[in-house]
mmCIF file with all atom_site columns, C-alpha atoms in Angstrom:
data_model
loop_
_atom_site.group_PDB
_atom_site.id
_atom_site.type_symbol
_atom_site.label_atom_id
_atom_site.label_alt_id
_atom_site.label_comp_id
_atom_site.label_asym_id
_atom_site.label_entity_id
_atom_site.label_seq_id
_atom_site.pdbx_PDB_ins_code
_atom_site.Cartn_x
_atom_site.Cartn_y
_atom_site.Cartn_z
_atom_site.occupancy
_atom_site.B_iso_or_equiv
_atom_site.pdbx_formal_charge
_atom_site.auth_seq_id
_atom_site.auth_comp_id
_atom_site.auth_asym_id
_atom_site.auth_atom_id
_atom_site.pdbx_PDB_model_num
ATOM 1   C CA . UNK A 1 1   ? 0.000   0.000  0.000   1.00 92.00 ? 742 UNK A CA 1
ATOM 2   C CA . UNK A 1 2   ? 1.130   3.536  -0.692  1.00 92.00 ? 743 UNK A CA 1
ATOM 3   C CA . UNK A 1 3   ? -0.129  4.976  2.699   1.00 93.00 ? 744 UNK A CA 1
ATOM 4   C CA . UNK A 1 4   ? 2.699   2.329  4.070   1.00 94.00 ? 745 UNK A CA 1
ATOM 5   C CA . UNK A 1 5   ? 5.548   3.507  2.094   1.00 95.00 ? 746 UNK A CA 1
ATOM 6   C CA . UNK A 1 6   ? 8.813   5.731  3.799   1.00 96.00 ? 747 UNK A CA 1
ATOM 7   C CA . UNK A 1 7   ? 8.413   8.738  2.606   1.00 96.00 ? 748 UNK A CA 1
ATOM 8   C CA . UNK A 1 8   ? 11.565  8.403  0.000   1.00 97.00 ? 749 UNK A CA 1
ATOM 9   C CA . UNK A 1 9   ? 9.487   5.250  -1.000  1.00 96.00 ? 750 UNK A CA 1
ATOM 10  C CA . UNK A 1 10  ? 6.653   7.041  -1.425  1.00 96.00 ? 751 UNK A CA 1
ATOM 11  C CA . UNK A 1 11  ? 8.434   10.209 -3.374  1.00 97.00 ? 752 UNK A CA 1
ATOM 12  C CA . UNK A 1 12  ? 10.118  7.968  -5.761  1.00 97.00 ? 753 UNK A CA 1
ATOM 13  C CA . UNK A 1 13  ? 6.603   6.386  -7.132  1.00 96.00 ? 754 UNK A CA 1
ATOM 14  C CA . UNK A 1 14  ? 5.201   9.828  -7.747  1.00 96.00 ? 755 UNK A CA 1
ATOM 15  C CA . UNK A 1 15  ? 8.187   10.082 -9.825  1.00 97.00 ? 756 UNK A CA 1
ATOM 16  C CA . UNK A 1 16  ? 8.233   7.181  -11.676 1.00 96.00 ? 757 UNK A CA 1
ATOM 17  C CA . UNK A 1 17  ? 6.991   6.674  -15.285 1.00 95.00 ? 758 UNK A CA 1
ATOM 18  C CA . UNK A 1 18  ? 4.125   4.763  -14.066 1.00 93.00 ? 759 UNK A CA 1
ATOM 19  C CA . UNK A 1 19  ? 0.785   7.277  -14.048 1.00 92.00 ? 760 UNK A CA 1
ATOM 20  C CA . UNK A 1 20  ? -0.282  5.758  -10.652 1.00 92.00 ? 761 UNK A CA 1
ATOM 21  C CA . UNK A 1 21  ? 0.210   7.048  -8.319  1.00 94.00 ? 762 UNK A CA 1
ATOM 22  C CA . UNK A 1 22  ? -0.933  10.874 -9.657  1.00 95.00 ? 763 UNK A CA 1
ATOM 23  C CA . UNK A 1 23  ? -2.546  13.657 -8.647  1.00 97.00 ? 764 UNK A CA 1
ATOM 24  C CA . UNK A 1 24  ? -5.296  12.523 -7.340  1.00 97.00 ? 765 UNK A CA 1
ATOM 25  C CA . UNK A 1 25  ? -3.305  10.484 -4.653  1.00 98.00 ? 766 UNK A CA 1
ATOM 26  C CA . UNK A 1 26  ? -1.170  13.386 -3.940  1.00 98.00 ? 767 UNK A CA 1
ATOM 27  C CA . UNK A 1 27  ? -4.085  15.951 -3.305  1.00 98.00 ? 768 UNK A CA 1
ATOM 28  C CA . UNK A 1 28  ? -5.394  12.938 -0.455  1.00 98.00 ? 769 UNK A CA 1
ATOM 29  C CA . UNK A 1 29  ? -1.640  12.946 0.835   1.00 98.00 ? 770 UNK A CA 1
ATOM 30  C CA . UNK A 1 30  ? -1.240  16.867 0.650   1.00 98.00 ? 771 UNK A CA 1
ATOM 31  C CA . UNK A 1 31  ? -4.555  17.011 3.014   1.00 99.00 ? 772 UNK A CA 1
ATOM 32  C CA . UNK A 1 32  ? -3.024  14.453 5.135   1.00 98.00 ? 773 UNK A CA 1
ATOM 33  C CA . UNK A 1 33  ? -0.321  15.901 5.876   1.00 98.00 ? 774 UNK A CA 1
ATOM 34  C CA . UNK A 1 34  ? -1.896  19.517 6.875   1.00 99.00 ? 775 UNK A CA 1
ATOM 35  C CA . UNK A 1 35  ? -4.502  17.613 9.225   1.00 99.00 ? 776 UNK A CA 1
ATOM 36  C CA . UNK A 1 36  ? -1.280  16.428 10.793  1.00 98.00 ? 777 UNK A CA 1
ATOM 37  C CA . UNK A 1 37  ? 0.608   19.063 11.370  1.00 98.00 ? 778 UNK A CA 1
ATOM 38  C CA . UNK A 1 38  ? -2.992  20.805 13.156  1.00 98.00 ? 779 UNK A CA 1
ATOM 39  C CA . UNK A 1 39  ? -3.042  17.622 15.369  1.00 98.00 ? 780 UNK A CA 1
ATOM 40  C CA . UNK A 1 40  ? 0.445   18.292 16.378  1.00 98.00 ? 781 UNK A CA 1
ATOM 41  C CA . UNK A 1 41  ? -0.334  22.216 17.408  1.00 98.00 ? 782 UNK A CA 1
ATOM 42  C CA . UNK A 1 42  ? -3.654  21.189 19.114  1.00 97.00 ? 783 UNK A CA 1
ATOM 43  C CA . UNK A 1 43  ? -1.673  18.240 21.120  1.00 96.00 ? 784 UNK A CA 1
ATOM 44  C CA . UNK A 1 44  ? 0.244   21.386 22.336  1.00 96.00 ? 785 UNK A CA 1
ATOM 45  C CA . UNK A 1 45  ? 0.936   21.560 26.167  1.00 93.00 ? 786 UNK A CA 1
ATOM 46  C CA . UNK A 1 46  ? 0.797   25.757 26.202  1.00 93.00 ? 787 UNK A CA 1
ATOM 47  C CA . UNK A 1 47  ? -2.439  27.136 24.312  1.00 92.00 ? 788 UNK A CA 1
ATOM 48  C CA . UNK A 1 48  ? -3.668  30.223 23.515  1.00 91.00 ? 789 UNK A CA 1
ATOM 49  C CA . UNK A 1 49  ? -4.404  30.921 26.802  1.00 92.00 ? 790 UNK A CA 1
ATOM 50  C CA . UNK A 1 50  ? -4.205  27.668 28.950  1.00 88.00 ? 791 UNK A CA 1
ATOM 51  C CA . UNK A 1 51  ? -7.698  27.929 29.803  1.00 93.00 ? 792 UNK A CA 1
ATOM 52  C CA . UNK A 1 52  ? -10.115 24.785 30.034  1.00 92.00 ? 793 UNK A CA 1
ATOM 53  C CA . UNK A 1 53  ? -12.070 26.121 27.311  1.00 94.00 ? 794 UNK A CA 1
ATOM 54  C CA . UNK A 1 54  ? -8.806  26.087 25.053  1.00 95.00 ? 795 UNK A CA 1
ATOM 55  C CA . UNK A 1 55  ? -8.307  22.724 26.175  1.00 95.00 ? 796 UNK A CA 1
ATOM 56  C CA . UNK A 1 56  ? -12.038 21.478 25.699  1.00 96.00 ? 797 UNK A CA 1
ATOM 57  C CA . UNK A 1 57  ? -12.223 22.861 21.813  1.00 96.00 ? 798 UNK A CA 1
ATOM 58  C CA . UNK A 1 58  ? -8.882  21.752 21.120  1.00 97.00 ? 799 UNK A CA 1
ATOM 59  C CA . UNK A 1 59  ? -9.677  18.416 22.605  1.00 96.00 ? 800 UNK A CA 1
ATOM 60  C CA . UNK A 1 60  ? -12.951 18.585 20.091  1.00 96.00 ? 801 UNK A CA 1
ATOM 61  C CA . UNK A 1 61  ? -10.599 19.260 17.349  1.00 97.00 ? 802 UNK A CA 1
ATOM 62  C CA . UNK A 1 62  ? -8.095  16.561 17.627  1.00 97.00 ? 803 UNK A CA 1
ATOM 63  C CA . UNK A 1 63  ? -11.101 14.088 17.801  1.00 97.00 ? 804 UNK A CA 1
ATOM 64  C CA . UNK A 1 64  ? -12.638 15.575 14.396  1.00 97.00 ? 805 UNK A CA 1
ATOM 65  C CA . UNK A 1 65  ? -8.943  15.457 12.911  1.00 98.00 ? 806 UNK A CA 1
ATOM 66  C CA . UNK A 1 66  ? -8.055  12.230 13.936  1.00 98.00 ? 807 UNK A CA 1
ATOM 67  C CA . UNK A 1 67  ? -11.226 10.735 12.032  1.00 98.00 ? 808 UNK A CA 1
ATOM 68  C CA . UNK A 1 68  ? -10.645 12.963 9.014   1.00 98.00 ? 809 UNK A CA 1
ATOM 69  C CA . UNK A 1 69  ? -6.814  12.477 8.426   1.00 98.00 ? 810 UNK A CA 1
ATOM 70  C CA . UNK A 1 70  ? -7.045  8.436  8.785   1.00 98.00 ? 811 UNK A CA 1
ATOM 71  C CA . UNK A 1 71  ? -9.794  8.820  5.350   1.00 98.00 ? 812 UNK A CA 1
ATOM 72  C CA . UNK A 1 72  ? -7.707  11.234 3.727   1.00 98.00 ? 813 UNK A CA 1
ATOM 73  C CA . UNK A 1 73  ? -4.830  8.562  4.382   1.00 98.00 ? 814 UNK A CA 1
ATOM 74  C CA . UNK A 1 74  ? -6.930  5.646  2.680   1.00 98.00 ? 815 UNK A CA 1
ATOM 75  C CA . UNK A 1 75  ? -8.266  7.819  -0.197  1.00 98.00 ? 816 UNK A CA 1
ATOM 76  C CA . UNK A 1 76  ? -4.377  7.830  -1.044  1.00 98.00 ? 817 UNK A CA 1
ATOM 77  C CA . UNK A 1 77  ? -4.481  4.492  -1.551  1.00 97.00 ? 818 UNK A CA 1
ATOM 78  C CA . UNK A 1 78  ? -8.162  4.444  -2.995  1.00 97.00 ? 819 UNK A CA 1
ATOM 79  C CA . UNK A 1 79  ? -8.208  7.231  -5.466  1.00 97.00 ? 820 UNK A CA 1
ATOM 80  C CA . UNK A 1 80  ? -4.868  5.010  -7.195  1.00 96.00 ? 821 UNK A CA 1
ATOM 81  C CA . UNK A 1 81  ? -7.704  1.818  -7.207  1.00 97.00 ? 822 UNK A CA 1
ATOM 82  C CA . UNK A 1 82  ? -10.437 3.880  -8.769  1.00 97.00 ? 823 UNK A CA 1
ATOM 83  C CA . UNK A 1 83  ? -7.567  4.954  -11.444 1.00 96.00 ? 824 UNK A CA 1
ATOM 84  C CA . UNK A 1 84  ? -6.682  2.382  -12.354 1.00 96.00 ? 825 UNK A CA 1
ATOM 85  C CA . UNK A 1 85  ? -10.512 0.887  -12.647 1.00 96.00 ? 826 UNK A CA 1
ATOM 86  C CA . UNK A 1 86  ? -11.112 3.671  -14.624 1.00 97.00 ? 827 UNK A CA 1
ATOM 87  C CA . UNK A 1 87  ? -8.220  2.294  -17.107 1.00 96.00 ? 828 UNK A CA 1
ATOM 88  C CA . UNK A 1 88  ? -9.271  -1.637 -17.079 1.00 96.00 ? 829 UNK A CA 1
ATOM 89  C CA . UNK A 1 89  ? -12.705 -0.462 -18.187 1.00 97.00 ? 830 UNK A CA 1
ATOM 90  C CA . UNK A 1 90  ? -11.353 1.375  -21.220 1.00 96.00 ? 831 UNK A CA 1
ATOM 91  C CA . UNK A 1 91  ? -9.465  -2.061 -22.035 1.00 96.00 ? 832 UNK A CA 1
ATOM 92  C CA . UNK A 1 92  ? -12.610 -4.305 -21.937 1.00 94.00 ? 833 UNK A CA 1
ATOM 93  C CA . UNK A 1 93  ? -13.763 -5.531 -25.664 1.00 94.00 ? 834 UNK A CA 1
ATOM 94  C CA . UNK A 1 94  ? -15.843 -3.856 -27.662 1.00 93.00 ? 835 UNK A CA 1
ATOM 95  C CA . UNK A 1 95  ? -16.103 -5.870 -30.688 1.00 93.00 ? 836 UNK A CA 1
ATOM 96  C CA . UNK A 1 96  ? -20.039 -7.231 -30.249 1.00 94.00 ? 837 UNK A CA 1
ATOM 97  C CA . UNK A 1 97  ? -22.921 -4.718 -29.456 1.00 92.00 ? 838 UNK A CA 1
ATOM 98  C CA . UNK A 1 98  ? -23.139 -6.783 -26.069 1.00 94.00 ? 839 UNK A CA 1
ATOM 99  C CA . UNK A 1 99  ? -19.345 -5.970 -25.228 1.00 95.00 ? 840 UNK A CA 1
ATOM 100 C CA . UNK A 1 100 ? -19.746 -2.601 -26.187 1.00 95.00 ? 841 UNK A CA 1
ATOM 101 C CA . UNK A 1 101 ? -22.623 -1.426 -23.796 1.00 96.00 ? 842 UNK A CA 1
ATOM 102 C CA . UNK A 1 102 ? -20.838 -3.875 -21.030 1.00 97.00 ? 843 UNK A CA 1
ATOM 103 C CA . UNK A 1 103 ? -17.801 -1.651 -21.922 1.00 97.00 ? 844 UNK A CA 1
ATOM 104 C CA . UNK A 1 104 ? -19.356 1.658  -21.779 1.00 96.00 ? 845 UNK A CA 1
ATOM 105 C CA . UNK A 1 105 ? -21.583 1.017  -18.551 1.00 97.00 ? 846 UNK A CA 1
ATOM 106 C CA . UNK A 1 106 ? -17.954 -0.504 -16.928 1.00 98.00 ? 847 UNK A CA 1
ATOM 107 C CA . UNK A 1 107 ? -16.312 2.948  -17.476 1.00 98.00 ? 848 UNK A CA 1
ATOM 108 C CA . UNK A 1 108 ? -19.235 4.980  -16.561 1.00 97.00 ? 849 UNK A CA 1
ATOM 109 C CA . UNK A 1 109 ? -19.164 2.780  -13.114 1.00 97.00 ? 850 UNK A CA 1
ATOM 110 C CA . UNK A 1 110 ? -15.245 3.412  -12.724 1.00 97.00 ? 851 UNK A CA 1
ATOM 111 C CA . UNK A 1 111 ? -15.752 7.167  -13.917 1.00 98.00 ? 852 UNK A CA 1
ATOM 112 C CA . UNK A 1 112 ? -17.964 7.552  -11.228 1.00 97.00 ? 853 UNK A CA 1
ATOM 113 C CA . UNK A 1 113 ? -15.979 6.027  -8.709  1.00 96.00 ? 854 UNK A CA 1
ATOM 114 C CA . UNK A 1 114 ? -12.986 7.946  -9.687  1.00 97.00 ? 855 UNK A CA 1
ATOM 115 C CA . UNK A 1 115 ? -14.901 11.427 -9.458  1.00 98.00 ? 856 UNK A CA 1
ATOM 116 C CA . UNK A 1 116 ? -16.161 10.284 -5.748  1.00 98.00 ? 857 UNK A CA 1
ATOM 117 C CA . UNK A 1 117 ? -12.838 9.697  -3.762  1.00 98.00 ? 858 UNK A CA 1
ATOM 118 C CA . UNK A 1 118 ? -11.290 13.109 -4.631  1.00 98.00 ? 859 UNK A CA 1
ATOM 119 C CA . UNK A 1 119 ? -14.812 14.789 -4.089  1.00 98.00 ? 860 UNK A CA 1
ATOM 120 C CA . UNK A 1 120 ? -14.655 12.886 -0.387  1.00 98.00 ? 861 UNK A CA 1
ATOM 121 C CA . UNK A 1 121 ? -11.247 14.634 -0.286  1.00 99.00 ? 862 UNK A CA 1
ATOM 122 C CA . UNK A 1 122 ? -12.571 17.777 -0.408  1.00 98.00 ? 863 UNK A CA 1
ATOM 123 C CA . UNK A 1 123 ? -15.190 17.235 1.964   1.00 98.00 ? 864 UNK A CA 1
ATOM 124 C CA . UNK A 1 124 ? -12.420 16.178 4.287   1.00 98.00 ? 865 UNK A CA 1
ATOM 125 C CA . UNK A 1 125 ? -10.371 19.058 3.481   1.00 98.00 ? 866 UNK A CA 1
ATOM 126 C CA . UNK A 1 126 ? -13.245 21.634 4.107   1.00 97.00 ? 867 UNK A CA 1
ATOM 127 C CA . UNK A 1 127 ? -13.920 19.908 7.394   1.00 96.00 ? 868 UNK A CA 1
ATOM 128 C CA . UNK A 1 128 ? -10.519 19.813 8.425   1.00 98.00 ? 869 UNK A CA 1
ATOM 129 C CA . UNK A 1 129 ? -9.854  23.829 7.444   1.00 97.00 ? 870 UNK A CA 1
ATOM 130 C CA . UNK A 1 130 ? -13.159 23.996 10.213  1.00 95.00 ? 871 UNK A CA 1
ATOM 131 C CA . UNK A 1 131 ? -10.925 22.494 12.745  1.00 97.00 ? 872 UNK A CA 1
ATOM 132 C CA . UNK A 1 132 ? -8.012  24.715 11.527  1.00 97.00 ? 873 UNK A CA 1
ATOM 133 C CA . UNK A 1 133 ? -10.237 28.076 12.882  1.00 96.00 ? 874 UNK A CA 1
ATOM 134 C CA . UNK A 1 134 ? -10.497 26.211 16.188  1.00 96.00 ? 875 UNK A CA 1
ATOM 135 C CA . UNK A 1 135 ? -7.054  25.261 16.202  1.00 97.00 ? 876 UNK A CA 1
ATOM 136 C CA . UNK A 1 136 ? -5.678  28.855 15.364  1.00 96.00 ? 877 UNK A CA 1
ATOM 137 C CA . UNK A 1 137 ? -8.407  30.277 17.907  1.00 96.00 ? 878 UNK A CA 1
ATOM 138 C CA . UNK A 1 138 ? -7.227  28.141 20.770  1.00 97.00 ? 879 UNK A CA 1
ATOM 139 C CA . UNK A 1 139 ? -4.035  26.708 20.283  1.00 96.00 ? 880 UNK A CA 1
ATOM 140 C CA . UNK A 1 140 ? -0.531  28.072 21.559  1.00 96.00 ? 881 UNK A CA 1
ATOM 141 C CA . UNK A 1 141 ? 0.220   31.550 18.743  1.00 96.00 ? 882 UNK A CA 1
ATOM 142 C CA . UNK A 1 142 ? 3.873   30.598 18.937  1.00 95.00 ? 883 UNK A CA 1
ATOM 143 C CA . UNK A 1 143 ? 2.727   27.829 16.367  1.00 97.00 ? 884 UNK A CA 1
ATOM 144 C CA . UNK A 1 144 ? 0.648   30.046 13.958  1.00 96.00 ? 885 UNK A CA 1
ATOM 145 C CA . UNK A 1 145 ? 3.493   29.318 11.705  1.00 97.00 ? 886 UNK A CA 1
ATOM 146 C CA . UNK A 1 146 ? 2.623   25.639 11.708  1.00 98.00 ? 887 UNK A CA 1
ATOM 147 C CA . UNK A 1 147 ? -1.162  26.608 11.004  1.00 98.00 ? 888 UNK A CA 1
ATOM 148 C CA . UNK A 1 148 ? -0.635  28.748 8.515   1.00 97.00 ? 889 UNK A CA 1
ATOM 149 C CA . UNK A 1 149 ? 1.581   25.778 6.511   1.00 98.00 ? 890 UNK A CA 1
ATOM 150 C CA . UNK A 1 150 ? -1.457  23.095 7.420   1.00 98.00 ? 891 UNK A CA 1
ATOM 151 C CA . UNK A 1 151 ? -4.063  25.764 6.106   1.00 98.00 ? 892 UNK A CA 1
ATOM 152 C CA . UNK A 1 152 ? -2.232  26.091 2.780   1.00 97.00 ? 893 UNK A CA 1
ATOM 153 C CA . UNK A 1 153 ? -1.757  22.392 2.248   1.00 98.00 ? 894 UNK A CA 1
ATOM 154 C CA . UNK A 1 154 ? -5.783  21.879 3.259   1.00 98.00 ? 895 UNK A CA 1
ATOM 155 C CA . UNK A 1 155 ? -5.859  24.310 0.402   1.00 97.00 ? 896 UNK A CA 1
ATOM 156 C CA . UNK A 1 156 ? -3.597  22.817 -2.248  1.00 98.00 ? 897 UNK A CA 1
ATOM 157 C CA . UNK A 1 157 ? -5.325  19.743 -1.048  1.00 98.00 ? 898 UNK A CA 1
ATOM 158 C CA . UNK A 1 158 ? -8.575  20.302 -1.752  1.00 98.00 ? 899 UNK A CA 1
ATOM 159 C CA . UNK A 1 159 ? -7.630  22.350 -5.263  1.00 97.00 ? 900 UNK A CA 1
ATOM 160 C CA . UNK A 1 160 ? -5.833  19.415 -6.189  1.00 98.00 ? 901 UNK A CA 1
ATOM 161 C CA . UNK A 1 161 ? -8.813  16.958 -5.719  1.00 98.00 ? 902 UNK A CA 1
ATOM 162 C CA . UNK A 1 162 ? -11.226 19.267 -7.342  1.00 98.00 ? 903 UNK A CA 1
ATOM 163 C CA . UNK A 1 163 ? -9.179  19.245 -10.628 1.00 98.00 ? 904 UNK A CA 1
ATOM 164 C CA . UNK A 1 164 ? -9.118  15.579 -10.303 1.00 97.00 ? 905 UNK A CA 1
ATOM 165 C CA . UNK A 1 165 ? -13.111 15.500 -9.860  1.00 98.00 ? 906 UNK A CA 1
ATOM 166 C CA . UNK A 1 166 ? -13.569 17.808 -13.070 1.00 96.00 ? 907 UNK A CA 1
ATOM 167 C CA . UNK A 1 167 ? -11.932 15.712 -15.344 1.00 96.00 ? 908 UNK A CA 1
ATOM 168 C CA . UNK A 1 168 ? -13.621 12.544 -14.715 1.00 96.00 ? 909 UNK A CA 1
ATOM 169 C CA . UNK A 1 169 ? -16.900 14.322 -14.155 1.00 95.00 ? 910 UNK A CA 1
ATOM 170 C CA . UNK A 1 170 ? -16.244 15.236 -18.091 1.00 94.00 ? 911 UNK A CA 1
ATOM 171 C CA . UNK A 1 171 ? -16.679 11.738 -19.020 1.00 95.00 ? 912 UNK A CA 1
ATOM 172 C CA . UNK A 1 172 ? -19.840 10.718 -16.965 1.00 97.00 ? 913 UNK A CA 1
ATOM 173 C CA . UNK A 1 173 ? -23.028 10.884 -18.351 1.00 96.00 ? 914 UNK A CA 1
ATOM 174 C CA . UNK A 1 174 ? -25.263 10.546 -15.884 1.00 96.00 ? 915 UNK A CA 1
ATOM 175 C CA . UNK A 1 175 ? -26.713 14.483 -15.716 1.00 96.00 ? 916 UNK A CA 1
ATOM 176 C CA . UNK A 1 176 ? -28.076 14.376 -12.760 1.00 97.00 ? 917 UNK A CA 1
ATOM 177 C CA . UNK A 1 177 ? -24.771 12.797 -10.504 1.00 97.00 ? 918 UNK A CA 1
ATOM 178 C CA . UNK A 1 178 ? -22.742 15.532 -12.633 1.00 97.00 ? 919 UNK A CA 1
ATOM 179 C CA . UNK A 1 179 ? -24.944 18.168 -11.853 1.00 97.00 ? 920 UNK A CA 1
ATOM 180 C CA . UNK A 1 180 ? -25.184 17.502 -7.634  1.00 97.00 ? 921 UNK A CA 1
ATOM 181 C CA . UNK A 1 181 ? -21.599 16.707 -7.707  1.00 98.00 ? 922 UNK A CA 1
ATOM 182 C CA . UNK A 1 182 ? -20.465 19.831 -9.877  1.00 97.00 ? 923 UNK A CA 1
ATOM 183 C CA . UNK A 1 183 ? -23.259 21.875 -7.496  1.00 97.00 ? 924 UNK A CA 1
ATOM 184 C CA . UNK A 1 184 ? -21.441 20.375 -4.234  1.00 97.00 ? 925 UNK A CA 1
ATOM 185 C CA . UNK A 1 185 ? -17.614 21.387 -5.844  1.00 97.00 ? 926 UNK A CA 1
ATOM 186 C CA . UNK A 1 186 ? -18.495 24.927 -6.356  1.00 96.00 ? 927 UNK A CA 1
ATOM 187 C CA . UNK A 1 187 ? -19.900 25.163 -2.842  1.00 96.00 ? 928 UNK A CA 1
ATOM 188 C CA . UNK A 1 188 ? -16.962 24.188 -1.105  1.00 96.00 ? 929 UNK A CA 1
ATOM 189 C CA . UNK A 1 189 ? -14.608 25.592 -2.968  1.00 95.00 ? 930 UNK A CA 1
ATOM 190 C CA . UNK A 1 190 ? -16.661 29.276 -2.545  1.00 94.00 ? 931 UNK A CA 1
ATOM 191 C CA . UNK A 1 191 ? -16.619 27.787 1.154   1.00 91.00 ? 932 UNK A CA 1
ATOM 192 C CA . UNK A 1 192 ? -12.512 27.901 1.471   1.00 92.00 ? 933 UNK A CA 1
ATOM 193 C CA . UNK A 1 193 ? -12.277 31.083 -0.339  1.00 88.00 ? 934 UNK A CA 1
ATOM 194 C CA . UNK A 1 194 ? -14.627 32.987 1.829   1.00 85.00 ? 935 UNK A CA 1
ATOM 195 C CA . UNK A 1 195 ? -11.961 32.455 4.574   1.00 73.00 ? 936 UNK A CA 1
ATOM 196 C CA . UNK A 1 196 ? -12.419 29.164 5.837   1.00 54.00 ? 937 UNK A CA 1
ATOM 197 C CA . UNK A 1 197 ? -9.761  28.238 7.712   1.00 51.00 ? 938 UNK A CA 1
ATOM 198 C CA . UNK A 1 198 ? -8.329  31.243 9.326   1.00 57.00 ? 939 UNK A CA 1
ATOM 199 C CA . UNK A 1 199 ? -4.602  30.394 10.136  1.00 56.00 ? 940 UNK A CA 1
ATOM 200 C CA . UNK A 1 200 ? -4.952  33.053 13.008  1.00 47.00 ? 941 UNK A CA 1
ATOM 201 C CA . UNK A 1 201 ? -2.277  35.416 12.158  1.00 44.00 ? 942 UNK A CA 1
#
């Protein structure tokens, strides 16, 4: 599995000349890593102001991020699966009329599943850019730094797995999915750039 790689490991298959893993893997991995580094501030001894109420909402926070970074850690593995779905579909025959609608209904099934693990990455993202306002509201401001770096990955992270869910939604032709799912992208995206996810400083 990718998610069990050393990071050189994992570095040298983005790398390679094989297309999996890609971007889509990456954005999951990019999220990961910024839900991280706002468990690590929250986990802080010294907050904000060492009050209880720091304590209780960072407490809340951790428990959100620890749910949200352990998907965003499978989707790196899952959005490679759904990839490479997406590619054994497009191989299937397609010499009898039979193959051929067996063929297109595979891809449209892989298509789909391929546009729905980066869309759950985004979902994670925005949630975990939620946490991020608690974390920068409550947690010790000699780590805003360390905020500030997880908001901008959340960021990348959820940009990265948007551009993955347009280009497979392109494919699917099922107007009604495309339509709720293209509905849902725009409103998170407009989401993160209203502000969500304040790094505090």
């Amino acid at each position: 599995m990718l998610a069990d790689k050393t990071v050189r490991d994992l570095l040298a298959a983005f790398a390679s000349s094989d297309p999996t893993p890609g971007g889509g893997s990456a954005a999951a991995l990019t999220s990961a890593v910024g839900a991280s580094l706002l468990m690590m501030v929250a986990a802080l001894p010294k907050t904000r102001s060492n009050s209880d109420q720091d304590r209780a909402a960072l407490s809340s926070a951790t428990s959100s991020l620890t749910g949200i970074r352990e998907q965003l850690t499978e989707a790196i593995d899952a959005d490679t699966a759904a990839y490479d779905q997406v590619v054994g579909a497009y191989k299937l025959a397609k010499g009898s009329d039979e193959e051929k609608a067996a063929r297109t209904a595979a891809i449209q099934a892989a298509l789909r599943a391929a546009t729905d693990v980066p869309l759950r990455v985004m979902r994670w993202s925005a949630q975990a850019l939620d946490a991020a306002t608690i974390v920068a509201a409550h947690g010790n401001p000699a780590a805003s730094s360390d905020v500030g770096v997880a908001v901008a990955l959340l960021r990348a992270g959820l940009e990265g797995a948007r551009l993955n869910v347009d280009v497979n939604l392109s494919g699917i032709r099922d107007e009604r999915y495309s339509s709720a799912v293209a509905s849902e992208v725009r409103e998170l995206v407009e989401r993160v750039a209203a502000g969500n996810g304040d790094d505090g400083r």
